Amino acid sequence: MRLFAAVPMPEPARGEIARLLARLREPGWPLRLVHEHGLHLTMKFFGEVPPGRLEVIEEAVRAAVPGTGALPLRLAEIGAFPNFRRPRIIWVGLDAPPALELLQDRLERRAEAIGFAPEGMPFRPHVTLARVREGQRLPAGALESLAGEYEPVAFLAAELILYESVLGRGGPRYQPRLTLELAS
Ligand code: 2AM
């Protein structure tokens, strides 16, 4: 099974991101958009694991949470991996308090203790919006044109969920396996 821990997007972020997705859909760019209902901020990607490991992963995620209260977040800039000029993955960034990075670090360390190698890259809080289709490119200036097309709304995120990503023909479906409340 494929597992990852993430903070689901509550309102009003979800509505605002849905508007961004609609805006991305309009021009007919070569994109695969994410589904509106599964919008999330990935905190730790566990990847493909044997189902027998679910319990120990659940324990690690549970152990990382105490002390983290609800997180005041805000939508920030539109960005892209590997870079803005030749985007493959398009995302919206999040402004976050240090508590978010602390939680991510605790997840990393708990995961490392049960055998998961830490992410080699710095944590960049983001919500993925779309992936550019294999072998295709966006027109020049496409992403720049999105600036100012959405409200940088502030919101409170109060859950951490361990999701199973179930691959299907219509794209992945995210099935919550463990839902934890963020409340100190
Ligand atoms: P991202 O899109 O938020 O960057 C479910 O597949 C989630 O796990 C995705 O939203 C993705 O995060 C993250 N993910 C998928 N493959 C990954 C990988 N190889 N390394 C790190 N994160 C990954």
Short mmCIF file of C-alpha atoms and ligand atoms in Angstrom, two decimals:
data_model
loop_
_atom_site.label_atom_id
_atom_site.label_comp_id
_atom_site.label_asym_id
_atom_site.label_seq_id
_atom_site.Cartn_x
_atom_site.Cartn_y
_atom_site.Cartn_z
CA MET A 1 0.00 0.00 0.00
CA ARG A 2 1.08 3.55 -0.72
CA LEU A 3 1.02 5.85 2.33
CA PHE A 4 1.61 9.49 3.13
CA ALA A 5 0.80 11.86 5.98
CA ALA A 6 -0.77 15.18 5.04
CA VAL A 7 -2.75 18.15 6.30
CA PRO A 8 -6.07 18.30 4.42
CA MET A 9 -7.13 21.73 3.18
CA PRO A 10 -10.15 23.09 5.06
CA GLU A 11 -12.30 26.02 3.96
CA PRO A 12 -11.74 28.74 2.91
CA ALA A 13 -8.50 27.43 1.37
CA ARG A 14 -10.25 24.58 -0.39
CA GLY A 15 -12.72 26.87 -2.18
CA GLU A 16 -9.98 29.26 -3.20
CA ILE A 17 -7.81 26.42 -4.54
CA ALA A 18 -10.83 25.03 -6.39
CA ARG A 19 -11.13 28.40 -8.14
CA LEU A 20 -7.45 28.19 -9.08
CA LEU A 21 -8.00 24.70 -10.50
CA ALA A 22 -10.90 26.01 -12.59
CA ARG A 23 -8.66 28.82 -13.82
CA LEU A 24 -5.95 26.27 -14.75
CA ARG A 25 -8.50 24.14 -16.61
CA GLU A 26 -9.79 26.98 -18.81
CA PRO A 27 -6.99 27.55 -21.32
CA GLY A 28 -6.65 23.87 -22.32
CA TRP A 29 -3.02 23.66 -21.24
CA PRO A 30 -1.46 20.14 -21.26
CA LEU A 31 -2.07 19.51 -17.55
CA ARG A 32 -3.34 16.74 -15.30
CA LEU A 33 -5.14 18.57 -12.52
CA VAL A 34 -5.51 17.13 -9.02
CA HIS A 35 -9.01 16.28 -7.77
CA GLU A 36 -10.68 19.00 -5.80
CA HIS A 37 -11.75 16.71 -2.94
CA GLY A 38 -8.27 15.41 -2.07
CA LEU A 39 -6.46 18.74 -1.66
CA HIS A 40 -3.67 18.39 0.90
CA LEU A 41 -0.30 19.55 2.13
CA THR A 42 2.04 16.54 2.14
CA MET A 43 4.02 16.29 5.38
CA LYS A 44 5.71 12.89 4.97
CA PHE A 45 5.65 10.48 2.04
CA PHE A 46 6.14 6.85 3.10
CA GLY A 47 5.76 5.38 -0.37
CA GLU A 48 4.86 1.77 -1.08
CA VAL A 49 4.90 -0.28 2.14
CA PRO A 50 3.78 -3.82 3.03
CA PRO A 51 0.31 -3.67 4.70
CA GLY A 52 1.86 -5.32 7.77
CA ARG A 53 3.74 -2.08 8.47
CA LEU A 54 0.60 0.06 8.68
CA GLU A 55 0.32 -0.25 12.44
CA VAL A 56 3.89 0.83 13.21
CA ILE A 57 3.55 3.74 10.77
CA GLU A 58 0.30 4.79 12.45
CA GLU A 59 2.10 4.74 15.80
CA ALA A 60 4.94 6.90 14.45
CA VAL A 61 2.50 9.45 13.03
CA ARG A 62 0.49 9.48 16.26
CA ALA A 63 3.64 10.04 18.31
CA ALA A 64 4.66 13.08 16.23
CA VAL A 65 1.48 15.06 16.86
CA PRO A 66 1.23 15.90 20.60
CA GLY A 67 2.14 19.51 21.28
CA THR A 68 1.07 20.72 17.82
CA GLY A 69 -1.97 22.95 18.00
CA ALA A 70 -4.18 23.99 15.11
CA LEU A 71 -1.97 25.64 12.48
CA PRO A 72 -2.67 29.14 11.17
CA LEU A 73 -1.77 28.94 7.46
CA ARG A 74 -2.15 31.24 4.48
CA LEU A 75 -2.12 30.61 0.74
CA ALA A 76 0.98 32.15 -0.78
CA GLU A 77 2.66 32.21 -4.18
CA ILE A 78 2.10 29.97 -7.19
CA GLY A 79 5.27 27.96 -7.74
CA ALA A 80 6.58 25.04 -9.72
CA PHE A 81 9.00 22.11 -9.51
CA PRO A 82 11.71 21.89 -10.70
CA ASN A 83 11.43 25.61 -11.45
CA PHE A 84 9.05 28.29 -12.64
CA ARG A 85 10.53 28.53 -16.15
CA ARG A 86 10.12 24.85 -17.07
CA PRO A 87 7.37 23.65 -14.75
CA ARG A 88 6.55 19.96 -14.34
CA ILE A 89 4.55 20.26 -11.10
CA ILE A 90 2.49 23.37 -10.33
CA TRP A 91 1.61 24.21 -6.76
CA VAL A 92 0.41 26.90 -4.44
CA GLY A 93 2.76 27.63 -1.55
CA LEU A 94 1.71 28.10 2.06
CA ASP A 95 2.89 30.61 4.63
CA ALA A 96 3.14 28.76 7.89
CA PRO A 97 4.29 29.28 11.49
CA PRO A 98 7.37 27.43 12.79
CA ALA A 99 5.01 24.85 14.34
CA LEU A 100 4.42 23.35 10.88
CA GLU A 101 8.09 22.74 10.25
CA LEU A 102 8.46 21.37 13.78
CA LEU A 103 5.68 18.87 13.09
CA GLN A 104 7.26 17.90 9.78
CA ASP A 105 10.60 17.42 11.51
CA ARG A 106 9.03 15.22 14.20
CA LEU A 107 7.35 13.13 11.49
CA GLU A 108 10.71 12.77 9.70
CA ARG A 109 12.45 11.64 12.87
CA ARG A 110 9.71 9.22 13.93
CA ALA A 111 9.70 7.80 10.40
CA GLU A 112 13.49 7.51 10.39
CA ALA A 113 13.33 5.58 13.67
CA ILE A 114 11.21 2.92 11.94
CA GLY A 115 13.40 2.70 8.86
CA PHE A 116 12.30 5.44 6.43
CA ALA A 117 15.10 7.51 4.94
CA PRO A 118 14.60 11.24 5.50
CA GLU A 119 13.65 13.45 2.53
CA GLY A 120 16.87 14.75 1.07
CA MET A 121 15.25 18.07 0.22
CA PRO A 122 14.23 21.02 2.36
CA PHE A 123 10.57 21.11 3.32
CA ARG A 124 8.60 23.42 1.00
CA PRO A 125 5.00 23.58 2.23
CA HIS A 126 2.76 23.43 -0.83
CA VAL A 127 -0.46 22.06 -2.26
CA THR A 128 0.02 20.41 -5.65
CA LEU A 129 -2.44 21.69 -8.27
CA ALA A 130 -1.38 20.06 -11.51
CA ARG A 131 1.27 18.11 -13.36
CA VAL A 132 2.37 18.98 -16.87
CA ARG A 133 1.70 16.07 -19.23
CA GLU A 134 4.71 13.95 -20.17
CA GLY A 135 6.66 15.41 -23.08
CA GLN A 136 4.62 18.64 -23.19
CA ARG A 137 5.27 22.20 -22.12
CA LEU A 138 3.23 25.16 -20.94
CA PRO A 139 3.13 28.29 -23.09
CA ALA A 140 5.54 31.03 -21.98
CA GLY A 141 4.08 33.26 -19.28
CA ALA A 142 1.33 30.76 -18.42
CA LEU A 143 2.06 30.69 -14.71
CA GLU A 144 2.72 34.41 -14.46
CA SER A 145 -0.82 34.94 -15.74
CA LEU A 146 -2.20 33.28 -12.61
CA ALA A 147 -0.79 35.91 -10.26
CA GLY A 148 -3.63 37.90 -8.77
CA GLU A 149 -6.22 35.30 -9.82
CA TYR A 150 -6.84 34.15 -6.26
CA GLU A 151 -7.10 35.45 -2.72
CA PRO A 152 -4.21 34.64 -0.35
CA VAL A 153 -6.73 33.55 2.27
CA ALA A 154 -5.78 32.72 5.85
CA PHE A 155 -7.18 29.58 7.47
CA LEU A 156 -6.75 27.22 10.38
CA ALA A 157 -5.65 23.63 9.70
CA ALA A 158 -6.62 21.30 12.53
CA GLU A 159 -6.02 17.77 11.20
CA LEU A 160 -3.20 15.49 10.20
CA ILE A 161 -4.27 12.45 8.19
CA LEU A 162 -2.40 9.29 7.26
CA TYR A 163 -3.73 8.60 3.76
CA GLU A 164 -3.57 5.56 1.59
CA SER A 165 -3.22 6.51 -2.06
CA VAL A 166 -5.26 4.07 -4.09
CA LEU A 167 -4.35 4.21 -7.76
CA GLY A 168 -7.23 3.95 -10.19
CA ARG A 169 -8.11 4.81 -13.75
CA GLY A 170 -9.43 8.27 -12.83
CA GLY A 171 -6.17 9.06 -10.96
CA PRO A 172 -5.29 8.34 -7.32
CA ARG A 173 -7.98 8.33 -4.63
CA TYR A 174 -6.90 9.27 -1.10
CA GLN A 175 -8.37 7.07 1.59
CA PRO A 176 -7.85 8.26 5.20
CA ARG A 177 -6.41 5.46 7.37
CA LEU A 178 -5.85 7.53 10.53
CA THR A 179 -7.16 11.02 11.33
CA LEU A 180 -5.56 13.00 14.14
CA GLU A 181 -6.68 16.29 15.57
CA LEU A 182 -4.11 19.04 15.99
CA ALA A 183 -4.91 20.59 19.32
CA SER A 184 -2.36 21.31 22.06
P1 2AM B 1 3.00 16.62 -3.36
O1 2AM B 1 2.22 16.42 -4.63
O2 2AM B 1 2.22 17.31 -2.31
O3 2AM B 1 4.34 17.19 -3.59
C1 2AM B 1 0.44 11.53 -2.67
O4 2AM B 1 0.99 10.90 -3.77
C2 2AM B 1 1.30 12.68 -2.23
O5 2AM B 1 2.57 12.18 -1.88
C3 2AM B 1 1.49 13.67 -3.35
O6 2AM B 1 0.64 14.76 -3.13
C4 2AM B 1 2.96 14.01 -3.32
O7 2AM B 1 3.19 15.22 -2.70
C5 2AM B 1 3.57 13.01 -2.41
N1 2AM B 1 4.54 12.22 -3.16
C6 2AM B 1 4.28 11.40 -4.17
N2 2AM B 1 5.40 10.82 -4.61
C7 2AM B 1 6.38 11.29 -3.85
C8 2AM B 1 7.77 11.06 -3.80
N3 2AM B 1 8.39 10.20 -4.62
N4 2AM B 1 8.48 11.74 -2.89
C9 2AM B 1 7.88 12.59 -2.06
N5 2AM B 1 6.58 12.84 -2.05
C10 2AM B 1 5.83 12.20 -2.93
#
